[in-house]
Amino acid sequence: MFNMYDFLNNVVIPAIVYSNIYALASIGLTMTYITTKIPSFAHGDLAAVGAYATFYFLYFLFGGIKPGSVYLAMPIAALAGAAVAYLSYIGVFKPMIRRGASVTVLMIASFGLHFLIFGILAILDSIAQTVYGWSTRNYSFSTGEVQIPGLTQSEVTAITSSVVLLLILAALYYLLNRTKFGVVMRASIDNAPLARALGIDVERVYAISWLIIGAVTGIAGIYMGMIFPVTEELGWLRLPLIFVAVIVGGLSSIYGGVIGGYIVGWSMVLGFNYILNPLNLPPEYQLAIPFAIVIATLLLAPQGIAGLIAARRRT
Amino acid sequence: MPLLKISELNAGYGKFHVLNGISLEVERGEIAVLLGPNGAGKSTLLNAIAGLATIYSGSIVVDGKDITRSSPSEIQKIGVGYVMQSPNNFGTPNIFPELTVRENLVAASVGVPQDAAEKALEEALGLFPKLKELQNRKAKFLSGGERQMLAISMGLMKRPKLLMLDEPTAGLAPKVASDVFSAIRSIRDMGITILLVEQNARKALEIGDRAFVMVTGRLRYSGPAKELDEEKLGRLIMGQ
Ligand SMILES: Nc1ncnc2c1ncn2[C@@H]1O[C@H](COP(=O)(O)OP(=O)(O)O)[C@@H](O)[C@H]1O
Ligand SMILES: [Mg+2]
């Protein structure tokens, strides 16, 4: 018999939380791709950086994680993500692009960058443990979520992550469409040689977009840390599905990636509840469902959701 | 003092050498036309002036300022506007297809103070009333002529002293092309010096004061436009 309460708790709430996490993380990866054309394997690590910054900030300030405190740390997560993303662009990708590196070479470089960030986080981990006795391993931010009487932590997170996602999308929409910088940024993405000829410093525009990429992804890291254990693998383990969201979204539109994130989130949760569970399949198969969707997308609508939206506009 | 003075310029793209010892001068207030066959290096010369090519030796001076090693944005500030060929040497159009007409003009006014940019934008839309009607349309939906009008307006957004136009009538119907030529004349009458690359030599020589002919990266002719006609141009190009 259909139970509304179970459906809400086992399906709707987790699906919203998962979807928001993948949507938030896909925004930065889509921007990485449309600005500098890098399918970055270090993207997930920006989320881990945000989560680690949150963790250290809260431990430094309160010696632990108190209810609601992650929102105090959110600007710190954004700053840390932004700083690491900016340094990645300025220190690694920009010099390589200037030397004419191909997409493949940039992709391999991003792989190297992943191991670098990963390694630094692991080292920080052991320093924090031996020196301060802070146990960063397998921590969860769920205790740092705000508490609302009568609502479970998951329910609250479904609400807060939706609000944060909407605020970020609104801010990006405003930035891109209502400000001069946004126009210049879209111009640089649309036609970089012409932008240069018109005196636009395209590399500077890209550097600023990497700040935005890092900030948004750092915030995504906090929400990842609410449902997945915070380790240096926090972002890396999510990366395949972030790629799925971005590819299903069409690689060319931030909003397409967000819809892609929702498709990933819902398909995972629905698949788990209605396919894997009834068939007694282990949860590891959960990943198979989003990947089946991405293969179907590539076969049926190679341009993804953004392509479908553009095709509709043309008619 | 000429507005543009190029001396012994050698330039290209990376290691690919295109221009060989180009020297030329353009006086203030004139229309200078640059002619030559495809692949001669006309666009490369304009790219070099705009700071978009690799310069090996020689110098480029605009309005008394040496811009040989300057960045594209510095060169724009000194007063050089550039309407690229479409598609240009980097394979892209001379407008931003995904931006609206108005946004194209805004993008072209980067670095200009807000009030001056708004004034220039209204002026540009005044020069081409058609663009004003279309200001909220995405540029990819414009006709060929409208695109060129937009590209030219974008080149004017920073009130350049020198406006370089690379084949602005390519692919246009004769009627539309002559609209573009008369627009170029009125821009000159605003006091802006023009360096025009054209395939339509007859029309270009008609409105030009001075002419240059380039063949395989070298300058073959430099002199008054009225002393050049299509027949002489043909002989220059064939190397006689
Ligand atoms: N981006 C580029 N990289 C390398 N070579 C180029 C590039 N663009 C043009 N060339 C070469 O430079 C030469 C001159 O081209 P161009 O200046 O476009 O000639 P024109 O404008 O007179 O037709 C040609 O041989 C062309 O193949
Ligand atoms: Mg050319």
Coordinates of C-alpha atoms and ligand atoms in Angstrom, one line a residue:
Chain A
M1 CA 0.0 0.0 0.0
F2 CA 1.3 3.5 -0.8
N3 CA 2.4 5.4 2.2
M4 CA 2.7 9.1 1.7
Y5 CA 4.9 9.6 4.7
D6 CA 7.4 6.9 3.7
F7 CA 7.4 8.2 0.1
L8 CA 8.3 11.7 1.4
N9 CA 11.0 10.5 3.7
N10 CA 12.6 7.8 1.5
V11 CA 12.2 9.3 -1.9
V12 CA 11.3 13.0 -2.1
I13 CA 13.5 14.4 0.6
P14 CA 16.6 12.4 -0.3
A15 CA 16.0 13.1 -4.0
I16 CA 15.9 16.9 -3.4
V17 CA 19.0 16.8 -1.3
Y18 CA 21.0 14.7 -3.7
S19 CA 19.7 16.8 -6.7
N20 CA 20.7 20.1 -5.0
I21 CA 24.2 18.8 -4.3
Y22 CA 24.7 17.6 -7.9
A23 CA 23.1 20.8 -9.3
L24 CA 25.4 23.0 -7.1
A25 CA 28.5 21.1 -8.1
S26 CA 27.5 21.0 -11.8
I27 CA 27.3 24.8 -12.0
G28 CA 31.1 25.2 -11.5
L29 CA 32.0 22.3 -13.8
T30 CA 29.8 23.7 -16.6
M31 CA 31.4 27.1 -16.1
T32 CA 34.9 25.5 -16.2
Y33 CA 34.0 23.9 -19.5
I34 CA 32.4 26.9 -21.2
T35 CA 35.1 29.4 -20.2
T36 CA 38.4 27.5 -20.4
K37 CA 37.2 24.3 -22.1
I38 CA 38.6 22.1 -19.4
P39 CA 36.8 18.9 -18.4
S40 CA 38.4 19.2 -15.0
F41 CA 39.1 16.1 -12.9
A42 CA 40.0 18.4 -10.0
H43 CA 36.6 19.9 -9.8
G44 CA 35.3 17.7 -7.1
D45 CA 38.3 18.6 -5.0
L46 CA 37.1 22.2 -4.8
A47 CA 34.1 20.9 -2.9
A48 CA 36.4 19.0 -0.6
V49 CA 38.4 22.2 0.0
G50 CA 35.2 24.0 0.9
A51 CA 34.3 21.2 3.3
Y52 CA 37.8 21.1 4.9
A53 CA 37.8 24.9 5.3
T54 CA 34.4 24.7 7.0
F55 CA 35.6 22.0 9.3
Y56 CA 38.8 23.8 10.4
F57 CA 37.0 27.1 10.7
L58 CA 34.4 25.6 13.0
Y59 CA 36.9 23.6 15.1
F60 CA 39.1 26.6 15.4
L61 CA 36.2 28.8 16.5
F62 CA 34.1 26.5 18.6
G63 CA 36.2 23.4 19.0
G64 CA 33.4 21.4 17.3
I65 CA 30.3 21.7 15.1
K66 CA 27.3 23.2 16.6
P67 CA 23.7 23.3 15.2
G68 CA 23.4 26.0 12.5
S69 CA 27.1 26.7 12.5
V70 CA 27.8 25.6 9.0
Y71 CA 26.1 28.7 7.7
L72 CA 28.6 30.8 9.6
A73 CA 31.3 28.9 7.7
M74 CA 29.7 29.1 4.3
P75 CA 31.5 32.3 3.3
I76 CA 34.8 30.7 4.4
A77 CA 34.0 27.6 2.3
A78 CA 33.3 29.9 -0.7
L79 CA 36.5 31.8 -0.1
A80 CA 38.7 28.7 0.2
G81 CA 37.1 27.1 -2.9
A82 CA 37.6 30.4 -4.8
A83 CA 41.2 30.8 -3.8
V84 CA 42.1 27.2 -4.8
A85 CA 40.2 27.5 -8.1
Y86 CA 41.9 30.8 -8.9
L87 CA 45.3 29.4 -8.1
S88 CA 44.6 26.4 -10.3
Y89 CA 43.7 28.6 -13.2
I90 CA 46.5 31.1 -12.8
G91 CA 49.2 28.6 -11.7
V92 CA 48.4 25.5 -13.9
F93 CA 45.8 26.0 -16.7
K94 CA 46.5 29.5 -17.9
P95 CA 50.2 28.9 -18.6
M96 CA 49.3 25.7 -20.3
I97 CA 46.6 27.2 -22.5
R98 CA 49.0 30.0 -23.4
R99 CA 51.4 27.3 -24.7
G100 CA 48.7 25.9 -26.8
A101 CA 47.8 22.8 -24.7
S102 CA 45.0 20.6 -26.2
V103 CA 41.9 19.7 -24.2
T104 CA 43.4 16.2 -23.6
V105 CA 46.6 17.7 -22.2
L106 CA 44.5 20.1 -19.9
M107 CA 42.4 17.1 -18.8
I108 CA 45.5 15.2 -17.8
A109 CA 46.9 18.3 -16.0
S110 CA 43.6 18.5 -14.1
F111 CA 44.1 14.9 -13.1
G112 CA 47.5 15.8 -11.7
L113 CA 46.0 18.8 -9.9
H114 CA 43.4 16.5 -8.4
F115 CA 46.2 14.4 -6.8
L116 CA 47.9 17.5 -5.6
I117 CA 44.9 18.9 -3.8
F118 CA 44.0 15.5 -2.6
G119 CA 47.5 15.0 -1.1
I120 CA 47.5 18.4 0.5
L121 CA 44.1 17.7 2.2
A122 CA 45.4 14.3 3.4
I123 CA 48.4 16.0 4.9
L124 CA 46.2 18.6 6.6
D125 CA 44.2 15.8 8.0
S126 CA 47.1 14.1 9.7
I127 CA 48.4 17.5 11.0
A128 CA 45.1 18.3 12.4
Q129 CA 44.8 15.0 14.1
T130 CA 48.3 14.8 15.5
V131 CA 48.7 18.4 16.5
Y132 CA 45.2 19.5 17.6
G133 CA 43.6 16.1 18.1
W134 CA 40.8 17.1 15.6
S135 CA 39.4 14.0 14.1
T136 CA 38.6 15.1 10.5
R137 CA 38.2 11.6 9.2
N138 CA 34.8 10.6 8.3
Y139 CA 33.2 13.5 9.9
S140 CA 29.7 14.7 8.9
F141 CA 28.3 18.2 8.9
S142 CA 24.7 17.0 9.6
T143 CA 25.1 18.2 13.2
G144 CA 25.9 21.6 11.9
E145 CA 22.6 22.0 10.1
V146 CA 20.0 24.4 11.6
Q147 CA 17.4 22.8 13.8
I148 CA 13.8 23.4 13.2
P149 CA 11.4 21.9 15.7
G150 CA 9.2 19.2 14.1
L151 CA 11.4 18.7 11.1
T152 CA 14.1 16.0 10.6
Q153 CA 17.6 17.1 9.7
S154 CA 17.1 15.7 6.2
E155 CA 13.9 17.8 5.8
V156 CA 15.7 20.9 6.9
T157 CA 18.6 20.2 4.6
A158 CA 16.2 19.7 1.7
I159 CA 14.9 23.2 2.4
T160 CA 18.2 25.0 3.1
S161 CA 20.0 23.4 0.1
S162 CA 17.1 24.4 -2.2
V163 CA 17.2 28.0 -0.9
V164 CA 21.0 28.2 -1.3
L165 CA 20.7 26.7 -4.9
L166 CA 18.0 29.2 -5.8
L167 CA 19.9 32.2 -4.4
I168 CA 23.1 31.2 -6.2
L169 CA 21.2 30.8 -9.5
A170 CA 19.5 34.1 -9.1
A171 CA 22.8 35.8 -8.3
L172 CA 24.4 34.2 -11.3
Y173 CA 21.5 35.2 -13.5
Y174 CA 21.8 38.7 -12.3
L175 CA 25.5 38.8 -12.8
L176 CA 25.5 37.3 -16.3
N177 CA 22.5 39.2 -17.7
R178 CA 22.2 42.5 -15.8
T179 CA 25.8 43.6 -15.3
K180 CA 28.5 44.9 -17.6
F181 CA 30.9 42.2 -16.3
G182 CA 28.3 39.5 -17.2
V183 CA 28.0 40.8 -20.7
V184 CA 31.8 40.9 -21.1
M185 CA 32.0 37.4 -19.7
R186 CA 29.4 36.0 -22.1
A187 CA 31.1 37.9 -24.9
S188 CA 34.4 36.2 -24.0
I189 CA 32.8 32.8 -23.9
D190 CA 30.9 33.4 -27.2
N191 CA 33.8 34.8 -29.3
A192 CA 37.2 35.1 -27.5
P193 CA 39.2 36.3 -30.5
L194 CA 36.8 39.2 -31.1
A195 CA 36.7 40.0 -27.4
R196 CA 40.5 40.3 -27.4
A197 CA 40.3 42.5 -30.6
L198 CA 37.9 44.8 -28.7
G199 CA 40.3 45.2 -25.9
I200 CA 38.7 42.8 -23.4
D201 CA 41.2 41.1 -21.2
V202 CA 39.8 37.6 -21.8
E203 CA 42.3 35.8 -19.4
R204 CA 41.2 38.2 -16.6
V205 CA 37.6 37.4 -17.3
Y206 CA 38.4 33.7 -17.1
A207 CA 40.3 34.2 -13.8
I208 CA 37.3 35.9 -12.3
S209 CA 35.0 33.1 -13.5
W210 CA 37.3 30.6 -11.8
L211 CA 36.8 32.6 -8.5
I212 CA 33.0 32.1 -9.0
I213 CA 33.5 28.4 -9.9
G214 CA 35.5 27.8 -6.7
A215 CA 33.1 29.7 -4.5
V216 CA 30.0 27.9 -5.7
T217 CA 31.7 24.5 -5.6
G218 CA 33.1 25.2 -2.1
I219 CA 29.5 25.8 -0.9
A220 CA 28.5 22.5 -2.6
G221 CA 31.1 20.9 -0.4
I222 CA 29.2 21.8 2.7
Y223 CA 26.1 20.0 1.5
M224 CA 28.1 17.0 0.4
G225 CA 29.5 16.9 3.9
M226 CA 26.0 16.7 5.3
I227 CA 25.2 13.3 3.7
F228 CA 28.6 11.9 2.8
P229 CA 31.6 11.4 5.2
V230 CA 34.1 14.3 5.0
T231 CA 37.3 12.9 3.8
E232 CA 39.8 14.1 1.1
E233 CA 37.7 11.9 -1.2
L234 CA 34.5 13.8 -0.6
G235 CA 34.5 15.5 -4.0
W236 CA 36.4 13.0 -5.9
L237 CA 33.9 10.2 -5.2
R238 CA 31.1 12.5 -6.5
L239 CA 32.9 13.6 -9.7
P240 CA 31.5 10.9 -12.0
L241 CA 27.9 11.9 -11.3
I242 CA 28.8 15.6 -11.5
F243 CA 30.1 14.8 -15.0
V244 CA 26.9 12.9 -15.7
A245 CA 24.8 16.0 -14.6
V246 CA 26.9 18.3 -16.8
I247 CA 26.8 16.1 -19.9
V248 CA 23.1 15.4 -19.6
G249 CA 22.7 19.2 -19.1
G250 CA 24.5 19.8 -22.5
L251 CA 27.8 21.2 -21.4
S252 CA 26.9 24.6 -22.5
S253 CA 24.4 26.0 -20.0
I254 CA 24.5 26.5 -16.3
Y255 CA 20.8 25.9 -16.1
G256 CA 21.1 22.8 -18.2
G257 CA 23.6 21.4 -15.7
V258 CA 21.2 22.2 -12.8
I259 CA 18.5 20.2 -14.5
G260 CA 21.1 17.5 -15.2
G261 CA 21.8 17.5 -11.4
Y262 CA 18.1 17.0 -10.7
I263 CA 17.9 14.1 -13.2
V264 CA 20.9 12.5 -11.5
G265 CA 19.5 13.0 -8.0
W266 CA 16.0 11.7 -8.7
S267 CA 17.1 8.8 -10.8
M268 CA 19.5 7.6 -8.1
V269 CA 16.9 7.7 -5.4
L270 CA 14.1 6.3 -7.5
G271 CA 16.3 3.6 -8.8
F272 CA 17.4 2.7 -5.3
N273 CA 13.9 2.5 -3.9
Y274 CA 12.1 0.9 -6.8
I275 CA 14.7 -1.2 -8.7
L276 CA 17.6 -2.1 -6.5
N277 CA 15.8 -2.6 -3.2
P278 CA 12.9 -4.8 -4.5
L279 CA 15.5 -6.9 -6.5
N280 CA 17.8 -7.1 -3.5
L281 CA 20.7 -5.6 -5.5
P282 CA 23.6 -4.0 -3.5
P283 CA 23.6 -0.2 -3.4
E284 CA 26.8 -0.1 -5.5
Y285 CA 24.5 -0.6 -8.5
Q286 CA 22.9 2.8 -7.8
L287 CA 25.5 4.4 -10.0
A288 CA 24.4 2.3 -13.0
I289 CA 21.1 4.2 -13.3
P290 CA 22.5 7.8 -13.9
F291 CA 25.1 6.3 -16.3
A292 CA 22.4 4.5 -18.2
I293 CA 20.7 7.9 -18.5
V294 CA 23.8 9.6 -19.8
I295 CA 24.3 6.9 -22.4
A296 CA 20.7 7.3 -23.5
T297 CA 21.1 11.1 -23.6
L298 CA 24.2 10.9 -25.7
L299 CA 22.4 8.5 -28.1
L300 CA 19.1 10.3 -28.3
A301 CA 19.9 14.0 -27.7
P302 CA 23.7 14.4 -28.1
Q303 CA 23.4 18.1 -27.3
G304 CA 21.8 17.4 -23.9
I305 CA 19.2 19.5 -22.3
A306 CA 20.8 22.8 -23.4
G307 CA 20.6 21.6 -26.9
L308 CA 16.9 20.8 -26.5
I309 CA 16.3 24.2 -25.1
A310 CA 18.2 25.9 -27.9
A311 CA 16.3 23.8 -30.5
R312 CA 13.0 24.9 -29.0
R313 CA 14.0 28.6 -29.1
R314 CA 14.9 28.3 -32.8
T315 CA 11.3 27.1 -33.7
Chain B
M1 CA 52.8 63.9 -38.3
P2 CA 51.0 61.0 -39.9
L3 CA 48.3 59.3 -37.7
L4 CA 49.7 55.8 -38.4
K5 CA 53.4 55.1 -39.3
I6 CA 54.6 51.6 -39.8
S7 CA 58.3 51.0 -40.4
E8 CA 60.0 47.9 -41.7
L9 CA 57.5 45.6 -40.0
N10 CA 58.0 41.9 -39.9
A11 CA 55.2 39.9 -38.3
G12 CA 53.2 36.7 -38.4
Y13 CA 51.6 34.1 -36.1
G14 CA 54.0 32.4 -33.8
K15 CA 56.7 31.1 -36.0
F16 CA 54.6 31.5 -39.2
H17 CA 56.1 34.5 -40.9
V18 CA 53.6 36.5 -43.0
L19 CA 54.6 40.2 -43.3
N20 CA 57.9 41.2 -44.8
G21 CA 59.4 44.7 -44.3
I22 CA 56.1 46.7 -44.5
S23 CA 56.5 50.5 -44.3
L24 CA 53.6 52.8 -44.8
E25 CA 52.0 56.0 -43.5
V26 CA 48.3 57.1 -43.2
E27 CA 47.5 60.8 -42.7
R28 CA 44.8 62.1 -40.4
G29 CA 41.3 62.3 -41.8
E30 CA 41.9 60.3 -44.9
I31 CA 40.5 57.0 -46.1
A32 CA 43.3 54.6 -46.9
V33 CA 42.4 51.5 -48.8
L34 CA 44.5 48.3 -48.6
L35 CA 44.1 46.0 -51.5
G36 CA 45.6 42.7 -52.6
P37 CA 44.8 39.1 -53.4
N38 CA 43.6 36.5 -50.8
G39 CA 46.4 35.4 -48.5
A40 CA 48.5 38.5 -49.2
G41 CA 48.6 39.3 -45.5
K42 CA 46.2 42.3 -45.3
S43 CA 44.3 41.0 -42.3
T44 CA 47.6 40.1 -40.7
L45 CA 48.7 43.7 -41.0
L46 CA 45.6 44.9 -39.3
N47 CA 46.0 42.2 -36.6
A48 CA 49.6 43.3 -36.1
I49 CA 48.4 46.9 -35.6
A50 CA 45.7 45.8 -33.2
G51 CA 48.2 43.8 -31.1
L52 CA 46.8 40.4 -32.2
A53 CA 49.8 39.1 -34.2
T54 CA 53.4 38.3 -33.4
I55 CA 55.8 41.1 -34.3
Y56 CA 59.4 40.1 -35.0
S57 CA 60.9 43.5 -35.8
G58 CA 60.0 47.0 -37.0
S59 CA 57.7 49.5 -35.4
I60 CA 54.1 50.7 -35.4
V61 CA 53.4 54.3 -34.2
V62 CA 49.9 55.7 -33.8
D63 CA 49.4 59.4 -33.0
G64 CA 53.1 59.7 -32.0
K65 CA 52.9 56.7 -29.6
D66 CA 54.9 53.5 -30.2
I67 CA 52.4 50.6 -29.9
T68 CA 54.7 47.9 -31.3
R69 CA 54.7 46.0 -28.0
S70 CA 51.4 47.2 -26.5
S71 CA 48.5 44.9 -25.6
P72 CA 45.2 45.0 -27.6
S73 CA 43.5 47.0 -24.8
E74 CA 46.3 49.6 -24.6
I75 CA 46.2 50.0 -28.4
Q76 CA 42.4 50.5 -28.2
K77 CA 42.9 53.2 -25.5
I78 CA 45.4 55.0 -27.8
G79 CA 42.6 55.2 -30.3
V80 CA 42.6 52.3 -32.7
G81 CA 39.2 50.7 -33.5
Y82 CA 39.2 47.4 -35.3
V83 CA 36.3 45.7 -37.2
M84 CA 37.6 42.3 -38.0
Q85 CA 37.0 40.3 -41.1
S86 CA 34.2 37.7 -40.8
P87 CA 35.2 35.0 -40.3
N88 CA 38.6 36.3 -39.1
N89 CA 42.0 34.6 -39.0
F90 CA 40.9 32.8 -35.8
G91 CA 37.8 31.4 -37.5
T92 CA 35.1 33.5 -35.6
P93 CA 32.6 36.1 -36.7
N94 CA 33.0 39.8 -36.1
I95 CA 30.1 40.0 -33.7
F96 CA 29.0 38.1 -30.6
P97 CA 26.2 35.9 -32.1
E98 CA 24.7 34.9 -28.7
L99 CA 24.5 38.4 -27.4
T100 CA 21.8 40.9 -28.3
V101 CA 22.6 43.9 -30.5
R102 CA 22.7 46.1 -27.4
E103 CA 24.9 43.7 -25.5
N104 CA 27.3 43.5 -28.4
L105 CA 27.7 47.3 -28.2
V106 CA 28.1 47.2 -24.4
A107 CA 30.8 44.5 -24.7
A108 CA 32.6 46.7 -27.3
S109 CA 32.6 49.6 -24.8
V110 CA 34.6 47.9 -22.1
G111 CA 37.1 50.2 -20.5
V112 CA 35.0 53.3 -21.4
P113 CA 33.5 55.2 -18.4
Q114 CA 29.8 54.5 -17.9
D115 CA 28.4 57.9 -19.1
A116 CA 30.7 58.1 -22.2
A117 CA 29.8 54.5 -23.0
E118 CA 26.1 55.2 -22.9
K119 CA 26.5 58.3 -25.1
A120 CA 28.5 56.3 -27.6
L121 CA 25.9 53.6 -27.6
E122 CA 23.1 56.1 -28.4
E123 CA 25.3 57.6 -31.1
A124 CA 26.0 54.2 -32.7
L125 CA 22.3 53.4 -32.7
G126 CA 21.6 56.9 -34.2
L127 CA 24.1 56.2 -37.0
F128 CA 22.3 53.0 -37.9
P129 CA 18.6 53.5 -37.1
K130 CA 18.0 49.9 -38.2
L131 CA 20.1 48.7 -35.3
K132 CA 18.0 50.7 -32.9
E133 CA 14.9 48.7 -33.9
L134 CA 16.8 45.5 -33.5
Q135 CA 18.6 46.3 -30.3
N136 CA 17.2 43.5 -28.2
R137 CA 17.6 40.8 -30.9
K138 CA 20.4 38.3 -30.7
A139 CA 23.0 39.1 -33.2
K140 CA 22.9 35.6 -34.7
F141 CA 19.5 36.5 -36.1
L142 CA 20.7 39.6 -38.0
S143 CA 21.1 39.7 -41.8
G144 CA 24.6 40.0 -43.3
G145 CA 24.2 43.8 -43.8
E146 CA 22.9 44.3 -40.3
R147 CA 25.8 42.3 -38.9
Q148 CA 28.3 44.5 -40.6
M149 CA 26.5 47.7 -39.4
L150 CA 26.7 46.2 -35.9
A151 CA 30.3 45.3 -36.2
I152 CA 31.2 48.8 -37.5
S153 CA 29.2 50.4 -34.6
M154 CA 31.2 48.2 -32.2
G155 CA 34.4 49.5 -33.7
L156 CA 33.2 53.1 -33.0
M157 CA 32.2 52.6 -29.4
K158 CA 35.6 53.8 -28.0
R159 CA 35.6 56.9 -30.3
P160 CA 38.8 55.8 -32.1
K161 CA 41.1 58.1 -34.1
L162 CA 41.8 55.3 -36.5
L163 CA 39.2 52.8 -37.5
M164 CA 40.4 49.7 -39.3
L165 CA 37.8 47.8 -41.4
D166 CA 38.5 44.4 -42.8
E167 CA 36.3 43.5 -45.8
P168 CA 33.1 45.1 -44.4
T169 CA 31.2 44.5 -47.6
A170 CA 32.2 40.8 -48.2
G171 CA 29.2 38.7 -49.2
L172 CA 26.7 41.7 -49.2
A173 CA 24.2 42.5 -52.0
P174 CA 25.4 45.5 -54.1
K175 CA 22.7 47.8 -52.6
V176 CA 23.6 46.8 -49.0
A177 CA 27.3 47.2 -49.8
S178 CA 26.9 50.7 -51.1
D179 CA 25.0 51.6 -47.8
V180 CA 28.1 50.3 -46.0
F181 CA 30.4 52.5 -48.2
S182 CA 28.4 55.6 -47.5
A183 CA 28.5 54.8 -43.8
I184 CA 32.3 54.6 -44.1
R185 CA 32.2 58.0 -45.7
S186 CA 30.1 59.6 -43.0
I187 CA 32.5 58.1 -40.4
R188 CA 35.4 59.8 -42.1
D189 CA 33.4 63.0 -42.1
M190 CA 33.1 62.7 -38.3
G191 CA 36.9 63.1 -38.4
I192 CA 37.9 59.5 -38.0
T193 CA 40.7 58.2 -40.1
I194 CA 39.9 55.0 -42.0
L195 CA 42.1 52.1 -43.0
L196 CA 39.9 49.9 -45.2
V197 CA 40.7 46.4 -46.6
E198 CA 38.4 45.6 -49.6
Q199 CA 37.8 43.0 -52.2
N200 CA 35.7 45.4 -54.2
A201 CA 38.7 47.4 -55.5
R202 CA 36.6 49.7 -57.8
K203 CA 34.3 50.9 -55.1
A204 CA 37.1 51.2 -52.6
L205 CA 39.3 53.3 -54.9
E206 CA 36.3 55.5 -55.5
I207 CA 36.0 56.5 -51.8
G208 CA 39.7 56.2 -51.0
D209 CA 42.3 59.0 -50.7
R210 CA 45.3 56.8 -50.5
A211 CA 45.9 53.2 -51.6
F212 CA 48.2 50.4 -50.7
V213 CA 48.6 47.1 -52.6
M214 CA 50.0 44.1 -50.8
V215 CA 51.1 40.8 -52.4
T216 CA 52.5 37.8 -50.5
G217 CA 53.4 39.8 -47.4
R218 CA 55.1 42.7 -49.2
L219 CA 53.9 46.2 -50.2
R220 CA 53.8 46.6 -53.9
Y221 CA 52.1 50.1 -54.2
S222 CA 51.7 53.1 -52.0
G223 CA 50.3 56.3 -53.4
P224 CA 47.2 58.3 -54.2
A225 CA 44.1 56.2 -54.8
K226 CA 43.2 58.1 -58.0
E227 CA 46.4 57.1 -59.6
L228 CA 45.4 53.4 -59.3
D229 CA 42.7 51.6 -61.4
E230 CA 41.6 48.0 -61.7
E231 CA 43.9 47.4 -64.7
K232 CA 47.0 48.8 -62.9
L233 CA 46.0 46.8 -59.8
G234 CA 45.8 43.7 -61.9
R235 CA 49.3 44.2 -63.3
L236 CA 50.7 44.9 -59.8
I237 CA 49.2 41.7 -58.5
M238 CA 50.5 39.7 -61.4
G239 CA 53.9 41.1 -60.6
Q240 CA 54.4 43.3 -63.7
Ligands
LIG1 N1 45.9 32.4 -37.2 C1 46.8 32.1 -38.2 N2 47.8 31.3 -37.9 C2 48.7 31.0 -38.8 N3 48.7 31.5 -40.1 C3 47.7 32.2 -40.4 C4 46.7 32.6 -39.5 N4 45.8 33.4 -40.2 C5 46.3 33.6 -41.4 N5 47.4 32.9 -41.6 C6 48.2 32.8 -42.8 O1 48.7 34.1 -43.1 C7 48.7 34.4 -44.4 C8 48.1 35.8 -44.7 O2 46.7 35.7 -44.3 P1 45.8 36.9 -44.2 O3 46.5 38.0 -43.5 O4 44.5 36.5 -43.7 O5 45.6 37.4 -45.7 P2 44.5 38.3 -46.4 O6 43.8 39.0 -45.3 O7 45.3 39.2 -47.3 O8 43.6 37.4 -47.2 C9 48.0 33.3 -45.1 O9 49.0 32.5 -45.7 C10 47.3 32.5 -44.0 O10 47.3 31.2 -44.3
MG2 MG 41.8 38.9 -44.9

